[in-house]
Rosetta silent file (secondary structure, phi, psi, omega in degrees, C-alpha in Angstrom):
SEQUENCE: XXXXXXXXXXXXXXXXXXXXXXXXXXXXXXXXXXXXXXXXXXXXXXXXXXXXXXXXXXXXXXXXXXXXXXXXXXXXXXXXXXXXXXXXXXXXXXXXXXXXXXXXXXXXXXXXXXXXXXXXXXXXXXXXXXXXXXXXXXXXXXXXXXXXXXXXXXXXXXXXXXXXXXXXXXXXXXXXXXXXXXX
SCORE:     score description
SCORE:     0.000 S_00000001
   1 L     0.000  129.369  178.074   64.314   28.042   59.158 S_00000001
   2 L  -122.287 -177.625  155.107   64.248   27.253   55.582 S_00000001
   3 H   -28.944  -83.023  175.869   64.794   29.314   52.030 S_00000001
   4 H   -25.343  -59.825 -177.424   61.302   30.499   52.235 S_00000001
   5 H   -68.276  -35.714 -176.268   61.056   31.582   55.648 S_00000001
   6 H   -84.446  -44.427  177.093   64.254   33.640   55.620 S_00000001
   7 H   -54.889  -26.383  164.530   63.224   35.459   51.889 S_00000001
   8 H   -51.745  -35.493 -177.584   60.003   36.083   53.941 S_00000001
   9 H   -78.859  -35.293  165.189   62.228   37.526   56.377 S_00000001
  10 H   -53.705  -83.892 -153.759   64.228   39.834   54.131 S_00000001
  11 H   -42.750  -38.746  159.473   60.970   40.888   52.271 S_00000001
  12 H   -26.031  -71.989 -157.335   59.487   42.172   55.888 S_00000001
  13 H   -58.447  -23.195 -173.833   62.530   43.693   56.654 S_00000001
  14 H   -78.247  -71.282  179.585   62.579   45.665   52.995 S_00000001
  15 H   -40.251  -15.694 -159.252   58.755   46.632   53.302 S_00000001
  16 H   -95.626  -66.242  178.996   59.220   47.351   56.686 S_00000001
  17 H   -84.072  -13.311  161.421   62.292   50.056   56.278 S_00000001
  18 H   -40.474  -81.536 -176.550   60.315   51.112   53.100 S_00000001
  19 L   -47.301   -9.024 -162.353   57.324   52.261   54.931 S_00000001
  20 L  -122.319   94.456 -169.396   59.457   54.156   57.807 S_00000001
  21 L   -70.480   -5.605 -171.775   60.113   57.468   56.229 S_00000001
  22 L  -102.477   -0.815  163.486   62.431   58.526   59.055 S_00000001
  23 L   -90.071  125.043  175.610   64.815   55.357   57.938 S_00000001
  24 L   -52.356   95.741 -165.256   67.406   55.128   55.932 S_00000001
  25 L   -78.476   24.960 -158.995   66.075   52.483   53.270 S_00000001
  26 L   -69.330  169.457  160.736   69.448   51.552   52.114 S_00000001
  27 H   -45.218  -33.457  176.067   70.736   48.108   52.338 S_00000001
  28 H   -71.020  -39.424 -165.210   72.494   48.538   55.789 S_00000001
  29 H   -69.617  -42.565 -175.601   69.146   49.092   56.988 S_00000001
  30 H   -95.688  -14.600  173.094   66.899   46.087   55.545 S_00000001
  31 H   -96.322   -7.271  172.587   69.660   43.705   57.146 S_00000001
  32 H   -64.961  -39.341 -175.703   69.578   45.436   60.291 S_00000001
  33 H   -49.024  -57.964  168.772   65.327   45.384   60.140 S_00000001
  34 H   -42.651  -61.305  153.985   66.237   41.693   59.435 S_00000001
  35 H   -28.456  -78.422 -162.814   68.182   41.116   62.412 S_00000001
  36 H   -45.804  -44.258 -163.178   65.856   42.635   64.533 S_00000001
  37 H   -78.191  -83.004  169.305   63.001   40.515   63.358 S_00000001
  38 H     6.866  -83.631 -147.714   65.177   37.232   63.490 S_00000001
  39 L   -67.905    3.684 -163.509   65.870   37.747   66.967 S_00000001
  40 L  -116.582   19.113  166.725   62.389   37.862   67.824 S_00000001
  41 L  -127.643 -168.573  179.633   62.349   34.253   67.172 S_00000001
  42 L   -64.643  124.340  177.163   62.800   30.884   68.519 S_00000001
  43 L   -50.000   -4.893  139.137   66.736   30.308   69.016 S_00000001
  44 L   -37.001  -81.601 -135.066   66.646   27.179   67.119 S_00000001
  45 H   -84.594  -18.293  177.054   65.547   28.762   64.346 S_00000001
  46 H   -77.944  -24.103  169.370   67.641   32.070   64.339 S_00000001
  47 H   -56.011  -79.607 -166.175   70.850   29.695   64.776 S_00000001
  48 H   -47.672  -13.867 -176.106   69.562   27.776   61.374 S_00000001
  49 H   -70.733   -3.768 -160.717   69.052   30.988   59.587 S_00000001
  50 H   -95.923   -7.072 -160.253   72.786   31.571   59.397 S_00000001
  51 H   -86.207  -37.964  148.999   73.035   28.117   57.851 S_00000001
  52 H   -14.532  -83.652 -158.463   70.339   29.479   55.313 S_00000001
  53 H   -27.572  -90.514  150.948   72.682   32.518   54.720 S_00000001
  54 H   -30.687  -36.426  127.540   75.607   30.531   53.528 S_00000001
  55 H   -15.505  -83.376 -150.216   73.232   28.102   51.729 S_00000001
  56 H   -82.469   11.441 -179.637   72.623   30.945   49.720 S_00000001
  57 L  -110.699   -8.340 -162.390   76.056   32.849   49.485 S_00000001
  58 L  -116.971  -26.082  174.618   77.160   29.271   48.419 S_00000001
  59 L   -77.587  -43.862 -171.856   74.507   28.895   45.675 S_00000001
  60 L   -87.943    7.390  169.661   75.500   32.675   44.411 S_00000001
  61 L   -68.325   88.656  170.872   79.667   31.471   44.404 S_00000001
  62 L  -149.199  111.285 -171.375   79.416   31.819   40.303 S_00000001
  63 H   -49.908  -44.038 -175.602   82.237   33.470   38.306 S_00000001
  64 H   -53.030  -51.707  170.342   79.662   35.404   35.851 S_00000001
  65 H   -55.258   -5.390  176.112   78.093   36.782   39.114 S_00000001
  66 H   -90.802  -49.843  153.401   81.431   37.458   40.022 S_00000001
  67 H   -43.260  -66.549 -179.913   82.098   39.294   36.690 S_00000001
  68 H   -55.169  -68.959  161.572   79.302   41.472   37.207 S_00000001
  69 H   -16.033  -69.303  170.600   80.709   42.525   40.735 S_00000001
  70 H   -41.057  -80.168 -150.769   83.599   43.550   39.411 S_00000001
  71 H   -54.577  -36.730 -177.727   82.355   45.551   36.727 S_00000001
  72 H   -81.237   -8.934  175.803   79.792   47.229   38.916 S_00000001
  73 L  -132.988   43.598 -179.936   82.272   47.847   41.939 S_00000001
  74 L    33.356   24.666 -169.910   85.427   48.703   39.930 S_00000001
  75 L   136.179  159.376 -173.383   86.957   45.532   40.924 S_00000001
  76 L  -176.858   88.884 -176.310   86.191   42.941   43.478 S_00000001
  77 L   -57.227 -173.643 -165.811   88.197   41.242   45.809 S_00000001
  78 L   -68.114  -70.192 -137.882   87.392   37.480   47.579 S_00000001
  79 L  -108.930  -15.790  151.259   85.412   39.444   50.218 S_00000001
  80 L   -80.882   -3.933  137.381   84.102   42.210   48.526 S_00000001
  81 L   -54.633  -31.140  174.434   82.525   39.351   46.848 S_00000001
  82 H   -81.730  -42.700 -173.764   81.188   38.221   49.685 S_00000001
  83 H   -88.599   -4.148  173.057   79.920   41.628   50.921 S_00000001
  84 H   -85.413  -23.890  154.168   78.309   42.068   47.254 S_00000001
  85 H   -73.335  -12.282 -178.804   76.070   39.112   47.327 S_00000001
  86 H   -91.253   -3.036  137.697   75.297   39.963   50.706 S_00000001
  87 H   -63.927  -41.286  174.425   74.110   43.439   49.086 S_00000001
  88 H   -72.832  -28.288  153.939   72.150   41.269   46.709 S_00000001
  89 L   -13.068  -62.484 -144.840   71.144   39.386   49.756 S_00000001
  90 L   -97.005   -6.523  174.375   68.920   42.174   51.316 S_00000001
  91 L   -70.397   -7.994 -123.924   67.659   42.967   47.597 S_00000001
  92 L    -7.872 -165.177 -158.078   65.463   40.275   48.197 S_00000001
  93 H   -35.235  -46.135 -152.916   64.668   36.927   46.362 S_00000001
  94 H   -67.813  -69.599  174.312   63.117   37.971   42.964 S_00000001
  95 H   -32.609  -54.387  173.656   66.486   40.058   42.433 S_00000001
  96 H   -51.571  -51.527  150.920   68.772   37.458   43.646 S_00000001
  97 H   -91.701   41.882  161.549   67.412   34.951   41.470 S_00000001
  98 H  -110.057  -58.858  167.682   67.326   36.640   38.579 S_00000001
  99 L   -34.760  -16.503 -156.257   70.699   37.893   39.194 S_00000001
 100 L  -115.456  -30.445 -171.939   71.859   34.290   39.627 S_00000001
 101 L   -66.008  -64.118  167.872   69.975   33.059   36.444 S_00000001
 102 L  -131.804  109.879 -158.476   71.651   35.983   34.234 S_00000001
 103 H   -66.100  -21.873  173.878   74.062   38.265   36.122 S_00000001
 104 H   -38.338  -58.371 -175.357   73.557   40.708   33.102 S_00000001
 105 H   -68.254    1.997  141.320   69.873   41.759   34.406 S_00000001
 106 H   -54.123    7.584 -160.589   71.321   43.621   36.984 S_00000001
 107 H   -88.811  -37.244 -148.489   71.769   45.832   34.006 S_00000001
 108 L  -123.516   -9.901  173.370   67.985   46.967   34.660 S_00000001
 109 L   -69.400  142.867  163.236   68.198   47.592   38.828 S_00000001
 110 H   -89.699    1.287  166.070   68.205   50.870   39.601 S_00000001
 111 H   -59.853 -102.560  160.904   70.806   50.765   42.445 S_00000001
 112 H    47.986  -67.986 -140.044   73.002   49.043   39.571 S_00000001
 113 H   -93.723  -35.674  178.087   72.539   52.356   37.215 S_00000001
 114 H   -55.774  -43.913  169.650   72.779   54.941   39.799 S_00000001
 115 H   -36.574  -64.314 -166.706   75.705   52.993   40.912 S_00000001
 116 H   -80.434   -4.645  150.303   77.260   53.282   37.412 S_00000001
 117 H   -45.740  -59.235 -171.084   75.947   57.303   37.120 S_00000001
 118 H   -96.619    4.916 -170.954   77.540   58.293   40.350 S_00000001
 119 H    51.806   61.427 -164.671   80.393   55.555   40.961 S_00000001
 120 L  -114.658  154.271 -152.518   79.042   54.133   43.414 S_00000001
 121 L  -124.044  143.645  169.680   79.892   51.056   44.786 S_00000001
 122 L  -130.202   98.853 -171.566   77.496   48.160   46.261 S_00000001
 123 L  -144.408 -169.299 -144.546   77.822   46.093   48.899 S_00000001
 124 L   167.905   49.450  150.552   76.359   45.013   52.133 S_00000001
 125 H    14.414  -89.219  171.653   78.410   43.396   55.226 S_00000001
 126 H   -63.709   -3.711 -163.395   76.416   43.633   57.621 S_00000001
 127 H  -100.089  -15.400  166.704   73.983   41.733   55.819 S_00000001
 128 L   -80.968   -9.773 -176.021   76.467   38.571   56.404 S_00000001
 129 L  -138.852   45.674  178.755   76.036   38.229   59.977 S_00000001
 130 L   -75.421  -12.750 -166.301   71.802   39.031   60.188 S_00000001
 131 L  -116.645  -20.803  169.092   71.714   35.544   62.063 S_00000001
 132 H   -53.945  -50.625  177.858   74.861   36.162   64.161 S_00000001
 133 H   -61.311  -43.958  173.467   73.733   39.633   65.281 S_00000001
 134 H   -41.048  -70.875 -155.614   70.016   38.112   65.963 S_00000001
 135 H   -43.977  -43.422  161.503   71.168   34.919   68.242 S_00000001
 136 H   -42.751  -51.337  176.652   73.385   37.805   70.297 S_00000001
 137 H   -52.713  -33.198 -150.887   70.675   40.053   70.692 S_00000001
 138 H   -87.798  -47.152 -175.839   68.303   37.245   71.394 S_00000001
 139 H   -94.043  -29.403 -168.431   70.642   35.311   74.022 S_00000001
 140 L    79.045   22.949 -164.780   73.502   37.691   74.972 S_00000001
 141 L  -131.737  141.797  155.731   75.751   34.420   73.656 S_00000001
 142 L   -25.251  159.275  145.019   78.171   34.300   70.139 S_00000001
 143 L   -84.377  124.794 -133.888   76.267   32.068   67.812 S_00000001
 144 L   -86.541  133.970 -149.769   77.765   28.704   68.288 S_00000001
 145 L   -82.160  -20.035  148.020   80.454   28.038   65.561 S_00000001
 146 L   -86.464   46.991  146.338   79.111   24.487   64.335 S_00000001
 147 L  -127.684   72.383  149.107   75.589   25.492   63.572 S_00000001
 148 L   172.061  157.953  164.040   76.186   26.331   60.400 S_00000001
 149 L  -118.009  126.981 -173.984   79.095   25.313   57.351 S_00000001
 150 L  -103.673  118.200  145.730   80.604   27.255   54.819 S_00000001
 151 L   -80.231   80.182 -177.817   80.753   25.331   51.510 S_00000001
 152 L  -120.914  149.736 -153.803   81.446   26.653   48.307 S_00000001
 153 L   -72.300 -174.155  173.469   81.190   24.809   45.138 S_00000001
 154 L   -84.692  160.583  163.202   84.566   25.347   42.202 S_00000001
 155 L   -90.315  165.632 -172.007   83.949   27.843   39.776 S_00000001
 156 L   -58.111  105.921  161.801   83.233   27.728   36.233 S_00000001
 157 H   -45.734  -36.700  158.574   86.199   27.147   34.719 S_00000001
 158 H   -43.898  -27.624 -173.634   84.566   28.863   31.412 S_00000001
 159 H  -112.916   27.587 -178.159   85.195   31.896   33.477 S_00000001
 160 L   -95.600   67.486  151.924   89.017   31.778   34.190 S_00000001
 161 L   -88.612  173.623  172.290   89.713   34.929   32.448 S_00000001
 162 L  -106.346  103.425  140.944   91.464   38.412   33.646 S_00000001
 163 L   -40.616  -25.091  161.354   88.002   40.528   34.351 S_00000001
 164 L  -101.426   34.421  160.753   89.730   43.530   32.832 S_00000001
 165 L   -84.301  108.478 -172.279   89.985   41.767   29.961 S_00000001
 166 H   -64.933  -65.294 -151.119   86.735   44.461   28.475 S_00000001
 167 H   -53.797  -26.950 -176.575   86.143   42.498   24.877 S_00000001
 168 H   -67.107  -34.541  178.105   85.743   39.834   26.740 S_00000001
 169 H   -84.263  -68.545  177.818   83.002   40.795   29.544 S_00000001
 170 H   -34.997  -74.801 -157.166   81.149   42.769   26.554 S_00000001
 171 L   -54.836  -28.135  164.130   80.803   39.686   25.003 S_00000001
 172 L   -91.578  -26.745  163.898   79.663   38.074   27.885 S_00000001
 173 L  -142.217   89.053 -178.343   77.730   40.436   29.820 S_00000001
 174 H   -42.524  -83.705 -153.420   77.047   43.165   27.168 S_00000001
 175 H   -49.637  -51.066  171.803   74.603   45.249   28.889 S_00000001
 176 H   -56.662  -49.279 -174.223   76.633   45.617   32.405 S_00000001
 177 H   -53.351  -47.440  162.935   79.459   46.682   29.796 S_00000001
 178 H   -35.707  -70.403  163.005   77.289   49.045   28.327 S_00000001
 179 H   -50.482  -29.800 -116.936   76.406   50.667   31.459 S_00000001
 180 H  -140.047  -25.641 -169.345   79.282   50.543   32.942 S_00000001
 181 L    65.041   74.995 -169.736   81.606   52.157   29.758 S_00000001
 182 L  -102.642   75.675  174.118   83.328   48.504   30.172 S_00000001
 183 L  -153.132    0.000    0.000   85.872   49.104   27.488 S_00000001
């Protein structure tokens, strides 16, 4: 399992609960859809997908994306960081990196603005354990706790601010401020 193959796998799973009008197309939904289709693969490769996961929760450890979390989820703890990229997760690729390139153009999603209309919060759990939940389904056995590592690089130091610092986020990610009434 590489990058490729698992954003293939996401994109399924979105088009997939898209198309199934009696499904809930929500986020909970495209990592379960995920899951399922994982498991329907070799156990090799559903094992490596979790290392994938992390790969990519470890690429998306970046205080500006971390900024925007807050501001878009009133606040954001270690691990509601963690379930908010794993909401961006199931968004699939195009979102993610763009989100990772400039956390601002989440400014332009429409979960994002309904979020900040109704005060609504975004985040996605289950979307952290799509290769755990496969290899169970697939084997009836945990997934085995070295095939995969959690790494995450330091953070920008540029970004060691207090997030409710407002003038400060405006200036850096205007538009989420904007939306958001960040002031």
């Amino acid at each position: 399992m590489d990058k490729t193959t698992f954003w293939q796998l996401i994109e399924t799973a979105r088009a997939d609960t898209a198309a199934d009008a009696d499904a809930d197309t929500d986020e909970d939904a495209v990592a379960q859809r995920a899951g399922e289709l994982l498991a329907a693969r070799p156990q090799a490769e559903i094992a490596a997908a979790q290392q994938v996961l992390w790969d990519l929760l470890a690429e998306s450890y970046r205080s500006p994306l971390w900024a925007a979390a807050y501001m878009i989820n009133g606040g954001c703890s270690d691990d509601g960081f963690d379930y908010f990229r794993g909401w961006l997760l199931t968004q699939g690729r195009t979102v993610f990196d763009a989100a990772l390139a400039d956390p601002d153009s989440l400014a332009d999603h429409p979960a994002v603005r309904e979020a900040a209309a109704e005060g609504l919060e975004l985040w996605d759990e289950d979307a952290l354990s799509i290769a755990w939940t496969a290899y169970e389904s697939a084997t009836g056995r945990e997934l085995p706790a070295d095939s995969f590592t959690i790494s995450y690089p330091p953070l920008d130091p540029s970004w060691d601010f207090d997030f409710d610092d407002a003038a400060e986020l405006a200036t850096r990610l205007p538009r989420l401020s904007a939306l958001f009434d960040y002031s």
